[in-house]
Amino acid sequence: MEVLQGMSVDRMVIIFPTALVAMYVIISVQKSLSSRESRYPGLVIPVLCFIVSTVLAIRPLIVADAGADTGLGIYCLRMWLTFNIATVIFLFPYFIQRKRLRELKEYYEAHPEELETSEGTEPEPADPDK
């Protein structure tokens, strides 16, 4: 937060939209990874985010002096919870896509005749003599 307090308004105007675009791109990639048939590609970004947030939150405990750990545990826990907000955000598209794929699978199991027509088989052209 101290970094933002000393930053000029012009720089903030550039950083904020850039962060929004980056978040949009990452969520779009997450959505496309989640829509694959295997469930594991959709977990790549949330798992990476979780690992990075855990490492960043534990780092102050590792580099702190021996006598300086008063309240440091609570600080690291708050930091870990804050960093994992992004992990939760990346899990939303995953669970939404998995639910959608599961519903489509159940629908096509109940209606196999629609699966045959949606697989690319074109209907036969109408006979002009009839």
PDB file of C-alpha atoms in Angstrom:
ATOM      1  CA  MET A   1       0.000   0.000   0.000  1.00  0.00           C
ATOM      2  CA  GLU A   2       2.922   2.332   0.633  1.00  0.00           C
ATOM      3  CA  VAL A   3       3.883   1.976  -3.017  1.00  0.00           C
ATOM      4  CA  LEU A   4       0.495   3.290  -4.136  1.00  0.00           C
ATOM      5  CA  GLN A   5       0.638   6.270  -1.761  1.00  0.00           C
ATOM      6  CA  GLY A   6       3.767   7.676  -3.382  1.00  0.00           C
ATOM      7  CA  MET A   7       2.670   6.933  -6.946  1.00  0.00           C
ATOM      8  CA  SER A   8       1.555   9.658  -9.296  1.00  0.00           C
ATOM      9  CA  VAL A   9      -2.016   9.738 -10.584  1.00  0.00           C
ATOM     10  CA  ASP A  10      -0.836   9.368 -14.186  1.00  0.00           C
ATOM     11  CA  ARG A  11       0.909   6.132 -13.356  1.00  0.00           C
ATOM     12  CA  MET A  12      -2.150   4.796 -11.506  1.00  0.00           C
ATOM     13  CA  VAL A  13      -4.317   5.562 -14.536  1.00  0.00           C
ATOM     14  CA  ILE A  14      -2.060   3.310 -16.594  1.00  0.00           C
ATOM     15  CA  ILE A  15      -1.686   0.515 -14.043  1.00  0.00           C
ATOM     16  CA  PHE A  16      -5.381   0.055 -13.169  1.00  0.00           C
ATOM     17  CA  PRO A  17      -6.686  -0.660 -16.707  1.00  0.00           C
ATOM     18  CA  THR A  18      -3.656  -2.825 -17.413  1.00  0.00           C
ATOM     19  CA  ALA A  19      -4.399  -4.899 -14.313  1.00  0.00           C
ATOM     20  CA  LEU A  20      -8.038  -5.247 -15.375  1.00  0.00           C
ATOM     21  CA  VAL A  21      -7.042  -6.406 -18.863  1.00  0.00           C
ATOM     22  CA  ALA A  22      -4.535  -8.876 -17.408  1.00  0.00           C
ATOM     23  CA  MET A  23      -7.175 -10.254 -15.040  1.00  0.00           C
ATOM     24  CA  TYR A  24      -9.645 -10.593 -17.939  1.00  0.00           C
ATOM     25  CA  VAL A  25      -7.088 -12.479 -20.041  1.00  0.00           C
ATOM     26  CA  ILE A  26      -6.158 -14.811 -17.186  1.00  0.00           C
ATOM     27  CA  ILE A  27      -9.814 -15.554 -16.387  1.00  0.00           C
ATOM     28  CA  SER A  28     -10.487 -16.212 -20.096  1.00  0.00           C
ATOM     29  CA  VAL A  29      -7.571 -18.661 -20.206  1.00  0.00           C
ATOM     30  CA  GLN A  30      -8.890 -20.252 -17.007  1.00  0.00           C
ATOM     31  CA  LYS A  31     -12.335 -20.609 -18.577  1.00  0.00           C
ATOM     32  CA  SER A  32     -10.932 -22.269 -21.691  1.00  0.00           C
ATOM     33  CA  LEU A  33      -8.768 -24.618 -19.615  1.00  0.00           C
ATOM     34  CA  SER A  34     -11.777 -25.518 -17.477  1.00  0.00           C
ATOM     35  CA  SER A  35     -13.932 -26.365 -20.473  1.00  0.00           C
ATOM     36  CA  ARG A  36     -11.689 -29.233 -21.526  1.00  0.00           C
ATOM     37  CA  GLU A  37     -12.901 -32.764 -20.952  1.00  0.00           C
ATOM     38  CA  SER A  38     -10.213 -33.528 -18.384  1.00  0.00           C
ATOM     39  CA  ARG A  39     -10.655 -31.674 -15.144  1.00  0.00           C
ATOM     40  CA  TYR A  40      -6.963 -31.188 -14.388  1.00  0.00           C
ATOM     41  CA  PRO A  41      -6.042 -28.416 -16.887  1.00  0.00           C
ATOM     42  CA  GLY A  42      -8.614 -26.151 -15.231  1.00  0.00           C
ATOM     43  CA  LEU A  43      -6.854 -26.516 -11.892  1.00  0.00           C
ATOM     44  CA  VAL A  44      -3.436 -25.337 -13.130  1.00  0.00           C
ATOM     45  CA  ILE A  45      -3.955 -21.600 -12.564  1.00  0.00           C
ATOM     46  CA  PRO A  46      -5.673 -21.925  -9.135  1.00  0.00           C
ATOM     47  CA  VAL A  47      -2.984 -24.338  -7.900  1.00  0.00           C
ATOM     48  CA  LEU A  48      -0.176 -22.056  -9.098  1.00  0.00           C
ATOM     49  CA  CYS A  49      -1.897 -19.090  -7.470  1.00  0.00           C
ATOM     50  CA  PHE A  50      -2.269 -21.035  -4.211  1.00  0.00           C
ATOM     51  CA  ILE A  51       1.391 -22.085  -4.187  1.00  0.00           C
ATOM     52  CA  VAL A  52       2.640 -18.562  -4.919  1.00  0.00           C
ATOM     53  CA  SER A  53       0.387 -17.031  -2.253  1.00  0.00           C
ATOM     54  CA  THR A  54       1.559 -19.584   0.305  1.00  0.00           C
ATOM     55  CA  VAL A  55       5.224 -18.944  -0.461  1.00  0.00           C
ATOM     56  CA  LEU A  56       4.727 -15.162  -0.319  1.00  0.00           C
ATOM     57  CA  ALA A  57       2.837 -15.414   2.973  1.00  0.00           C
ATOM     58  CA  ILE A  58       5.384 -17.715   4.643  1.00  0.00           C
ATOM     59  CA  ARG A  59       8.404 -15.733   3.457  1.00  0.00           C
ATOM     60  CA  PRO A  60       8.254 -13.136   6.294  1.00  0.00           C
ATOM     61  CA  LEU A  61       8.400 -15.978   8.825  1.00  0.00           C
ATOM     62  CA  ILE A  62      11.524 -17.357   7.163  1.00  0.00           C
ATOM     63  CA  VAL A  63      13.438 -14.077   6.860  1.00  0.00           C
ATOM     64  CA  ALA A  64      12.368 -12.595  10.224  1.00  0.00           C
ATOM     65  CA  ASP A  65      14.773 -12.304  13.126  1.00  0.00           C
ATOM     66  CA  ALA A  66      14.345 -14.726  16.014  1.00  0.00           C
ATOM     67  CA  GLY A  67      12.873 -12.150  18.421  1.00  0.00           C
ATOM     68  CA  ALA A  68      10.718 -10.288  15.902  1.00  0.00           C
ATOM     69  CA  ASP A  69       7.869 -12.787  15.622  1.00  0.00           C
ATOM     70  CA  THR A  70       5.370 -10.913  17.821  1.00  0.00           C
ATOM     71  CA  GLY A  71       2.199 -10.823  15.780  1.00  0.00           C
ATOM     72  CA  LEU A  72       4.032 -12.042  12.714  1.00  0.00           C
ATOM     73  CA  GLY A  73       1.960 -15.241  12.558  1.00  0.00           C
ATOM     74  CA  ILE A  74      -1.308 -13.285  12.427  1.00  0.00           C
ATOM     75  CA  TYR A  75       0.205 -10.948   9.842  1.00  0.00           C
ATOM     76  CA  CYS A  76       1.229 -13.900   7.645  1.00  0.00           C
ATOM     77  CA  LEU A  77      -2.208 -15.498   8.014  1.00  0.00           C
ATOM     78  CA  ARG A  78      -3.918 -12.254   6.955  1.00  0.00           C
ATOM     79  CA  MET A  79      -1.509 -11.950   4.050  1.00  0.00           C
ATOM     80  CA  TRP A  80      -2.185 -15.557   2.992  1.00  0.00           C
ATOM     81  CA  LEU A  81      -5.966 -15.037   3.128  1.00  0.00           C
ATOM     82  CA  THR A  82      -5.683 -11.827   1.107  1.00  0.00           C
ATOM     83  CA  PHE A  83      -3.466 -13.397  -1.545  1.00  0.00           C
ATOM     84  CA  ASN A  84      -5.826 -16.363  -1.894  1.00  0.00           C
ATOM     85  CA  ILE A  85      -8.711 -14.143  -2.987  1.00  0.00           C
ATOM     86  CA  ALA A  86      -7.307 -14.570  -6.493  1.00  0.00           C
ATOM     87  CA  THR A  87      -7.307 -18.351  -6.030  1.00  0.00           C
ATOM     88  CA  VAL A  88     -11.013 -18.257  -5.189  1.00  0.00           C
ATOM     89  CA  ILE A  89     -11.695 -15.987  -8.175  1.00  0.00           C
ATOM     90  CA  PHE A  90      -9.946 -18.462 -10.485  1.00  0.00           C
ATOM     91  CA  LEU A  91     -11.930 -21.365  -9.029  1.00  0.00           C
ATOM     92  CA  PHE A  92     -15.290 -19.787  -9.950  1.00  0.00           C
ATOM     93  CA  PRO A  93     -14.908 -20.311 -13.738  1.00  0.00           C
ATOM     94  CA  TYR A  94     -13.620 -23.808 -13.053  1.00  0.00           C
ATOM     95  CA  PHE A  95     -16.664 -24.899 -11.069  1.00  0.00           C
ATOM     96  CA  ILE A  96     -19.096 -23.130 -13.412  1.00  0.00           C
ATOM     97  CA  GLN A  97     -17.599 -24.864 -16.471  1.00  0.00           C
ATOM     98  CA  ARG A  98     -17.464 -28.258 -14.754  1.00  0.00           C
ATOM     99  CA  LYS A  99     -21.129 -27.928 -13.765  1.00  0.00           C
ATOM    100  CA  ARG A 100     -22.063 -26.948 -17.330  1.00  0.00           C
ATOM    101  CA  LEU A 101     -20.139 -29.900 -18.791  1.00  0.00           C
ATOM    102  CA  ARG A 102     -21.734 -32.285 -16.299  1.00  0.00           C
ATOM    103  CA  GLU A 103     -25.224 -31.005 -17.195  1.00  0.00           C
ATOM    104  CA  LEU A 104     -24.498 -31.376 -20.933  1.00  0.00           C
ATOM    105  CA  LYS A 105     -23.263 -34.919 -20.394  1.00  0.00           C
ATOM    106  CA  GLU A 106     -26.394 -35.833 -18.422  1.00  0.00           C
ATOM    107  CA  TYR A 107     -28.594 -34.238 -21.076  1.00  0.00           C
ATOM    108  CA  TYR A 108     -26.976 -36.136 -23.933  1.00  0.00           C
ATOM    109  CA  GLU A 109     -27.147 -39.395 -21.960  1.00  0.00           C
ATOM    110  CA  ALA A 110     -30.899 -38.849 -21.585  1.00  0.00           C
ATOM    111  CA  HIS A 111     -31.335 -37.738 -25.235  1.00  0.00           C
ATOM    112  CA  PRO A 112     -28.870 -39.745 -27.369  1.00  0.00           C
ATOM    113  CA  GLU A 113     -30.742 -38.971 -30.587  1.00  0.00           C
ATOM    114  CA  GLU A 114     -29.781 -35.280 -30.297  1.00  0.00           C
ATOM    115  CA  LEU A 115     -26.146 -36.205 -29.883  1.00  0.00           C
ATOM    116  CA  GLU A 116     -26.211 -37.973 -33.238  1.00  0.00           C
ATOM    117  CA  THR A 117     -27.579 -34.899 -35.032  1.00  0.00           C
ATOM    118  CA  SER A 118     -25.208 -32.499 -33.284  1.00  0.00           C
ATOM    119  CA  GLU A 119     -22.048 -34.436 -34.169  1.00  0.00           C
ATOM    120  CA  GLY A 120     -21.841 -32.870 -37.597  1.00  0.00           C
ATOM    121  CA  THR A 121     -24.106 -35.116 -39.598  1.00  0.00           C
ATOM    122  CA  GLU A 122     -26.031 -32.855 -41.894  1.00  0.00           C
ATOM    123  CA  PRO A 123     -29.660 -33.604 -42.606  1.00  0.00           C
ATOM    124  CA  GLU A 124     -30.338 -34.956 -46.049  1.00  0.00           C
ATOM    125  CA  PRO A 125     -31.375 -32.346 -48.585  1.00  0.00           C
ATOM    126  CA  ALA A 126     -35.045 -32.251 -49.429  1.00  0.00           C
ATOM    127  CA  ASP A 127     -36.010 -34.136 -52.576  1.00  0.00           C
ATOM    128  CA  PRO A 128     -37.339 -31.609 -55.130  1.00  0.00           C
ATOM    129  CA  ASP A 129     -39.655 -34.254 -56.681  1.00  0.00           C
ATOM    130  CA  LYS A 130     -41.727 -34.631 -53.540  1.00  0.00           C
TER     131      LYS A 130
END
